[in-house]
Coordinates of C-alpha atoms (C1' of nucleotides) in Angstrom, one line a residue:
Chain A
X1 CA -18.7 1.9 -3.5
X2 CA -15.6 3.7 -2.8
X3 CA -14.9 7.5 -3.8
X4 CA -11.2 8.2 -4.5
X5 CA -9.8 8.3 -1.0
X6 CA -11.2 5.0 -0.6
X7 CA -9.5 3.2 -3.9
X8 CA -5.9 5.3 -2.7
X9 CA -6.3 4.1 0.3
X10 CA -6.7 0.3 -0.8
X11 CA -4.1 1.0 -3.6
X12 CA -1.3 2.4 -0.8
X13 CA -1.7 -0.3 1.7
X14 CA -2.0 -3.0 -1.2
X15 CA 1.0 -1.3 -2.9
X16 CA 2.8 -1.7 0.5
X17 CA 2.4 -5.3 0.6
X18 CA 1.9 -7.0 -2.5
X19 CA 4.8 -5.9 -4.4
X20 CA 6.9 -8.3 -5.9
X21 CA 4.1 -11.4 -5.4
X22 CA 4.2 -13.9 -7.7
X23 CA 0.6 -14.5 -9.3
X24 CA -0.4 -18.1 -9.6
X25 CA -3.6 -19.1 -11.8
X26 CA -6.6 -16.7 -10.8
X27 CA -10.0 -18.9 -10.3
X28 CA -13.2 -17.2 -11.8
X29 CA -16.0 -17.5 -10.1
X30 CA -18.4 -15.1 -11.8
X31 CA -17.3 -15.2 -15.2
X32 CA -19.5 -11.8 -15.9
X33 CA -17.0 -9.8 -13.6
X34 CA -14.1 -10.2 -15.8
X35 CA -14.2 -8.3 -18.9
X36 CA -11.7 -10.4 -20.8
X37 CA -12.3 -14.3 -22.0
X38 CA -11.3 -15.6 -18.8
X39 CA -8.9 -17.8 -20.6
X40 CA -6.6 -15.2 -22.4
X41 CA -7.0 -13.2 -18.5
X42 CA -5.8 -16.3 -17.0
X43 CA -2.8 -17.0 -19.8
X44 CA -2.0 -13.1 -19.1
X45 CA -2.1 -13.0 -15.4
X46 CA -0.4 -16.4 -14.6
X47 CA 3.3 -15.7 -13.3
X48 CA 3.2 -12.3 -13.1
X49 CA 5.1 -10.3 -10.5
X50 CA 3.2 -7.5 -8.9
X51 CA 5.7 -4.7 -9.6
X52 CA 3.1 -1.6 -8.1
X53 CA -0.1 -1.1 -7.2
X54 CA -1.8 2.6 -8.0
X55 CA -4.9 4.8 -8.2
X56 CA -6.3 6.4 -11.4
X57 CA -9.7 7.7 -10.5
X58 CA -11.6 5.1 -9.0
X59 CA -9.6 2.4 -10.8
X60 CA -7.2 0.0 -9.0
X61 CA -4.6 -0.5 -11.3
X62 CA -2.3 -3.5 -10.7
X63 CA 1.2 -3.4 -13.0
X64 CA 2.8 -6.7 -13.5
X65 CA 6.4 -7.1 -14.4
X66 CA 4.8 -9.4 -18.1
X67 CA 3.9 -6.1 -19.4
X68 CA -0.1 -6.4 -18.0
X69 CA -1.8 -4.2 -15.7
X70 CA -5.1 -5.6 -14.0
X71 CA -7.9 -3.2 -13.8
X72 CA -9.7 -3.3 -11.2
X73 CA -13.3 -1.2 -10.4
X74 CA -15.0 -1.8 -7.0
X75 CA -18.1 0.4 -8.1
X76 CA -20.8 0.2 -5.2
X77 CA -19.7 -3.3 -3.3
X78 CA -16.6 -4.3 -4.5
X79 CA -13.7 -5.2 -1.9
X80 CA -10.5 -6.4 -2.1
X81 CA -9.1 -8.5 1.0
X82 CA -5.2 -10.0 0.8
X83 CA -4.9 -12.7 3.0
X84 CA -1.3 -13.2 3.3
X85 CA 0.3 -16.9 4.5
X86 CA 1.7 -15.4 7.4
X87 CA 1.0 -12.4 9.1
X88 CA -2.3 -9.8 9.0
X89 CA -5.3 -9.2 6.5
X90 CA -5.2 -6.8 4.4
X91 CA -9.1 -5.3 3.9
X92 CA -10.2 -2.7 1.8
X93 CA -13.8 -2.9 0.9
X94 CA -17.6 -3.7 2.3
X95 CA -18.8 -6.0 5.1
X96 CA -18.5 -9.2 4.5
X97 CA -21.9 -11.3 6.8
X98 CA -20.2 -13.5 9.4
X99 CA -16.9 -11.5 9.4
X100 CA -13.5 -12.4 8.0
X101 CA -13.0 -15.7 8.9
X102 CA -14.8 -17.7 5.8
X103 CA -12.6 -16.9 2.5
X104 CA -13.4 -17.4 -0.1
X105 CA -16.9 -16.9 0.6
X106 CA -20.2 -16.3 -2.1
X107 CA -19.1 -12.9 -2.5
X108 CA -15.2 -14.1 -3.7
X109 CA -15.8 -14.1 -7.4
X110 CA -12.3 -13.6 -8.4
X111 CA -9.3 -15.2 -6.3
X112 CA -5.9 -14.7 -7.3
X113 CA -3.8 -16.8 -5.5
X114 CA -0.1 -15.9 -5.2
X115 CA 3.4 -17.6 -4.1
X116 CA 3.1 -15.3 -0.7
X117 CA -1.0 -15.4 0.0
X118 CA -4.4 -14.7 -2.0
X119 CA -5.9 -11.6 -2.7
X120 CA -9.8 -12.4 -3.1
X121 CA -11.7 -9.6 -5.1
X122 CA -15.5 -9.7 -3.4
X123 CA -18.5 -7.9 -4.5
X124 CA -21.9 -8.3 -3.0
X125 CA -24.0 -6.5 -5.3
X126 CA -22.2 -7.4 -8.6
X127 CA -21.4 -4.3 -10.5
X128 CA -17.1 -4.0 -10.0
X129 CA -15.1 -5.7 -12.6
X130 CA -11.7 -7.0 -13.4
X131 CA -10.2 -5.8 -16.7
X132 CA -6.8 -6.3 -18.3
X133 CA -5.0 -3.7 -20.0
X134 CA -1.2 -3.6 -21.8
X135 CA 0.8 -1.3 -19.3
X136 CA 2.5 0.0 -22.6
X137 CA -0.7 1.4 -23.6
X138 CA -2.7 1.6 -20.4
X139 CA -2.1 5.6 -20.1
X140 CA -3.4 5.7 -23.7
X141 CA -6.5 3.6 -22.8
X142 CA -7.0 5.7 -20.1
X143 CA -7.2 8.6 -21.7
X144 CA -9.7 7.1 -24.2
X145 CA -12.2 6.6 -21.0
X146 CA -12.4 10.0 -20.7
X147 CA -11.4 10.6 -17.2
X148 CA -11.1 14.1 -16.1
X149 CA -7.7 15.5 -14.3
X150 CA -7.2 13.8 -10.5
X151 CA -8.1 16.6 -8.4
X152 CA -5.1 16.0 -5.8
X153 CA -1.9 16.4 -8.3
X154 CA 0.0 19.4 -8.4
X155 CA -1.3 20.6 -12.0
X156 CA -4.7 20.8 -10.7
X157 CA -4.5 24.5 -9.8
X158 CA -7.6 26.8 -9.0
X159 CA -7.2 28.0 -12.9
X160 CA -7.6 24.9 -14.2
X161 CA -10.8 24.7 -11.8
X162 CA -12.0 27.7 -12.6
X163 CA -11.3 27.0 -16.4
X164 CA -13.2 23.6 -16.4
X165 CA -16.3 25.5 -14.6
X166 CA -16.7 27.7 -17.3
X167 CA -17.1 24.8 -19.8
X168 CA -20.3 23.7 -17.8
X169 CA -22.2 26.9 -17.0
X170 CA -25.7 25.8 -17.7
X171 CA -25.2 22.9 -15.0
X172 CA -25.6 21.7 -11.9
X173 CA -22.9 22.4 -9.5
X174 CA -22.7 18.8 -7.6
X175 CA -23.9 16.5 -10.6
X176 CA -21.0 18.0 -12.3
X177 CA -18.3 17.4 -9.9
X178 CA -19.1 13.5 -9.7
X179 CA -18.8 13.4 -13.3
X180 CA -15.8 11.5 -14.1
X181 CA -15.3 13.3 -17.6
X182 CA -15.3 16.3 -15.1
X183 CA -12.6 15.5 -12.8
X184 CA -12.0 11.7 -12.1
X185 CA -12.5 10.2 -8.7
X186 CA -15.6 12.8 -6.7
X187 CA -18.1 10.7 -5.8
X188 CA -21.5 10.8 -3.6
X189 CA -20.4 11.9 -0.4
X190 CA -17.2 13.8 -1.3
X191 CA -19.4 15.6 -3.4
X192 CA -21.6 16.8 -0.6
X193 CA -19.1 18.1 1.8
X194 CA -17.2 19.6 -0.8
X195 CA -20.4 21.7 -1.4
X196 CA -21.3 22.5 2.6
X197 CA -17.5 23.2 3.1
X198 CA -17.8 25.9 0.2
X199 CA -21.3 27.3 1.1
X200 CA -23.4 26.3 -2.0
X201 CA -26.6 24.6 -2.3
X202 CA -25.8 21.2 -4.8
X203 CA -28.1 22.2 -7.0
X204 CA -27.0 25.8 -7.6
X205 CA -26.1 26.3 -11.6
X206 CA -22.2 26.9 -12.2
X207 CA -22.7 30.3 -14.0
X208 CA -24.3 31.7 -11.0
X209 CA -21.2 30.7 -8.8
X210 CA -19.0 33.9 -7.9
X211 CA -15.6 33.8 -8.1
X212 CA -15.2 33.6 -4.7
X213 CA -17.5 30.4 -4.7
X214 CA -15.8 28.5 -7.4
X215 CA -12.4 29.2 -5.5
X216 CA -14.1 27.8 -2.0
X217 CA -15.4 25.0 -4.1
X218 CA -11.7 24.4 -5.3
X219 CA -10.5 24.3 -1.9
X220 CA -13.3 22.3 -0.5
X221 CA -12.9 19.4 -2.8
X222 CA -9.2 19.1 -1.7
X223 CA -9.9 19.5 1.7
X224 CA -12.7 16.7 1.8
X225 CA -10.4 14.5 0.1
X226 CA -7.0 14.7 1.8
X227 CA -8.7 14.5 5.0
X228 CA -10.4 11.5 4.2
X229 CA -7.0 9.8 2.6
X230 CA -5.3 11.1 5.9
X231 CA -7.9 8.8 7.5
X232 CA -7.7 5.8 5.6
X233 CA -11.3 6.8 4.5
X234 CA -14.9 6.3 4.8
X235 CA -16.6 3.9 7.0
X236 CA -20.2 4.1 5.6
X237 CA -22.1 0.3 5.3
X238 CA -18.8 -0.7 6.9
X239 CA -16.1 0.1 4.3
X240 CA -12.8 -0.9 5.5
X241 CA -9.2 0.2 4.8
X242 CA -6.8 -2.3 3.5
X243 CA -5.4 -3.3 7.0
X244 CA -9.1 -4.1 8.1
X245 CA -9.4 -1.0 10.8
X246 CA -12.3 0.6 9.4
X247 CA -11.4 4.2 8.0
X248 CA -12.0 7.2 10.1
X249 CA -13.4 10.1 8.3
X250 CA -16.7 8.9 9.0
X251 CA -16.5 11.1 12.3
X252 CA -15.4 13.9 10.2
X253 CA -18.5 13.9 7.8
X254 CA -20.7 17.3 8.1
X255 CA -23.6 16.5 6.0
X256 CA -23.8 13.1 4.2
X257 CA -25.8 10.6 6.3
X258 CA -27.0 13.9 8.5
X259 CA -30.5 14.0 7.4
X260 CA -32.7 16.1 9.8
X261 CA -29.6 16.6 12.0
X262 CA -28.4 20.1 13.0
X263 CA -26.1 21.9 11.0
X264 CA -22.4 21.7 12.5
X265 CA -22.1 25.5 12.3
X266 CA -24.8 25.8 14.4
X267 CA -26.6 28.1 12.5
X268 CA -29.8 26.6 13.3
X269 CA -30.2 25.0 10.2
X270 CA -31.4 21.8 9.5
X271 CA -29.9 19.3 7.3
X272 CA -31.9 18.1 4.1
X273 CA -31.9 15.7 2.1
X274 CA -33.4 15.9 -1.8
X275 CA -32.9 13.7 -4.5
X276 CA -30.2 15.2 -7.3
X277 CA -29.2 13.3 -10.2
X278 CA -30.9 10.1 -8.7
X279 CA -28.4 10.5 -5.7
X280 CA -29.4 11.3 -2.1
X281 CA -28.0 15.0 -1.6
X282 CA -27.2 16.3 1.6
X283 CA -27.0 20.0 2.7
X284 CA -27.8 22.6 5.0
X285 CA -30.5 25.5 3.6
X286 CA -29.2 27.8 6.5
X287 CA -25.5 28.1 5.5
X288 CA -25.8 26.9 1.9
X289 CA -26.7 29.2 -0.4
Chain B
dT1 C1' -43.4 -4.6 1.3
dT2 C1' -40.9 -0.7 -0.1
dC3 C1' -36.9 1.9 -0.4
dA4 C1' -32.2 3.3 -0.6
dA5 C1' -27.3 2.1 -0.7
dT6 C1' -19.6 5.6 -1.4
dG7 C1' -21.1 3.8 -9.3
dT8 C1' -21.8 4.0 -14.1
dT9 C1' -24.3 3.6 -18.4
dT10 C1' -28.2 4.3 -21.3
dA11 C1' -32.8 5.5 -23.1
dG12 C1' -36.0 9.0 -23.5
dA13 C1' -38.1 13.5 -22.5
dC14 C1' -37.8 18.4 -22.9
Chain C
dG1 C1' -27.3 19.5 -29.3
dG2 C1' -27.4 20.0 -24.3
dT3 C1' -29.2 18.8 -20.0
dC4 C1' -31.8 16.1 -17.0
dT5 C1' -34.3 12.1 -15.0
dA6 C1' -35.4 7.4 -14.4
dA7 C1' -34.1 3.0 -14.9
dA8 C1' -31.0 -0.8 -15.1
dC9 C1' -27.4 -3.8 -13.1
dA10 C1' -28.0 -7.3 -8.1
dT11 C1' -28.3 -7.8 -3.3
dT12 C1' -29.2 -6.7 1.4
dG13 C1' -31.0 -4.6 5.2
dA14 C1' -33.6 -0.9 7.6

DNA sequence: TTCAATGTTTAGAC
DNA sequence: GGTCTAAACATTGA
C-alpha cells in the first residue's frame, strides 16, 4: 500500500522507538507471509536487539545486533502497529475495522513480541511479507532485486535522471517511473503528481519529453515526495503514520483521487481518469500536455 | 453484483 | 527482444 514516503515515514518513527528492543519469539499466524521456514525465522529472530530501523525502496528493513535484518514489504495493506507496555501506539499502515483497541486482531499475522512491547505486522488483503536477510550481505541482496537508485539521496542528480530517461525512450512516461528497476520507491499516486506538477500527460512516450520536461519531471518527483515525508504521508483508505495521526499530504494531493474535479490551476480543465498500466491514472488534459 | 483499491509478478499478445 | 495488457494474489467496501 504505501509509496516511499509512507515506508520512511513508518521506518523513522519505528527507528525512533524501537531501537535497542529485545525480540522475544515471533508467533506466525499466516505461515504464507513469511518467506523463510518459520522455524529457522524464529531461531534467527529470537533475542535479537533492534539496532536500527531504515528504508530501501518500499522495504522496511529491521537490523538486529545477531547479524539479521528482517525484511519487511507492506505491498497494498500491510501495517505495522508497536504497541509499547507503557506509553503511545505507534501506527503505520491501513485501517484496522473497530479501531485500535483489539490486538492482535485477524489481520495480525505476524506478532513479534519484545522485552519493551509488541510490534504486530497486519495485512488485510494478504500480499506484504516478512523476509530475513544476513545484514553482512543484505546490500548485496539488494542489489540482486534490482532496485533502481532512491530518488531522494544526494547522487540522484538531474544527469543521472536525464541519463536513466534515455535508456527508456520507446516508453511510457508514468509506467516507467513506478518501475522499481527504474528508480526504487515511485508508486501510484506519487507517480501522478509528479507528472501534473511537471505538465505531462502519463502516458506521453519518454523520447518525446524536451529537456525542459524531463528536468520538471526531475523536480516534480522530489517535490511530491519530500512534501509528503514532511507530512508524515498519505492518508488514502486511512493509511496512518507510525504515531497513529493519520498523515497529512492527503490535503496536498492535486490529481490522484480528483476524478471529474477541477484542475487546481484553474485552467478550466477537468480531471481524468484512464486506465495506464492496469493503474487508475489521474491528470488534467488542460494543463497536461 | 460489479468494480477498484498507495504493489508486484507473470503469461501472452503484438 | 521490447513493450504492453490483463490477470493473479485476497479482501473489503462503495
Amino acid at each position: 500500500m504505501p509509496e516511499l514516503p509512507e515506508v520512511e515515514t513508518i521506518s523513522r518513527e519505528l527507528n525512533q522507538v524501537m531501537s535497542g528492543t529485545r525480540l522475544l519469539q515471533p508467533e506466525v499466524k499466516l505461515p504464507k507471509i513469511v518467506k523463510v521456514p518459520i522455524c529457522s525465522f524464529q531461531r534467527a529472530v529470537t533475542g535479537g536487539v533492534i539496532k536500527k530501523v531504515q528504508r530501501r525502496a518500499k522495504l522496511v528493513l529491521l537490523e538486529l545486533s545477531n547479524g539479521w535484518t528482517i525484511v519487511i514489504h507492506l505491498k497494498m495493506s500491510g501495517q505495522l502497529i508497536w504497541r509499547p507496555n507503557h506509553g503511545r501506539l505507534t501506527v503505520g499502515g491501513h485501517p484496522i475495522p473497530g479501531g485500535l483497541s483489539h490486538l492482535p486482531n485477524k489481520y495480525s499475522h505476524v506478532i513479534f513480541p519484545t522485552n519493551r512491547g509488541t510490534l504486530f505486522f497486519n495485512d488485510q488483503r494478504q500480499f506484504g511479507y516478512v523476509k530475513l536477510q544476513p545484514t553482512k550481505t543484505l546490500g548485496k541482496w539488494l542489489e540482486e532485486q534490482g532496485y533502481g537508485p532512491e530518488p531522494l539521496t544526494d547522487d540522484f542528480t538531474p544527469a543521472v535522471w536525464k541519463s536513466i530517461l534515455r535508456q527508456h525512450r520507446v516508453k511510457r512516461v508514468k509506467p516507467t517511473m513506478m518501475d522499481q528497476t527504474v528508480i526504487a520507491g515511485v508508486g501510484n499516486i506519487y507517480a501522478d503528481e509528479a507528472c501534473f506538477f511537471a505538465k505531462i500527460k502519463p502516458a506521453r512516450r519518454i523520447k518525446t519529453l524536451s529537456l525542459e520536461e524531463r528536468h520538471n519531471l526531475y523536480l516534480g518527483l522530489r517535490h511530491v515526495m519530500n512534501l509528503s515525508i514532511k507530512h508524515r504521508g498519505t492518508t488514502a483508505d486511512a493509511y496512518r503514520t507510525a504515531t497513529g495521526q493519520p498523515g497529512k499530504m492527503q490535503q496536498y494531493l492535486r490529481v490522484y483521487g480528483r476524478v471529474n474535479q477541477s484542475c487546481l490551476r484553474r485552467d478550466g480543465g477537468i480531471i481524468k481518469k484512464i486506465v495506464l498500466a492496469g493503474r487508475g491514472t489521474h491528470y488534467c488534459p488542460r494543463c497536461q500536455r
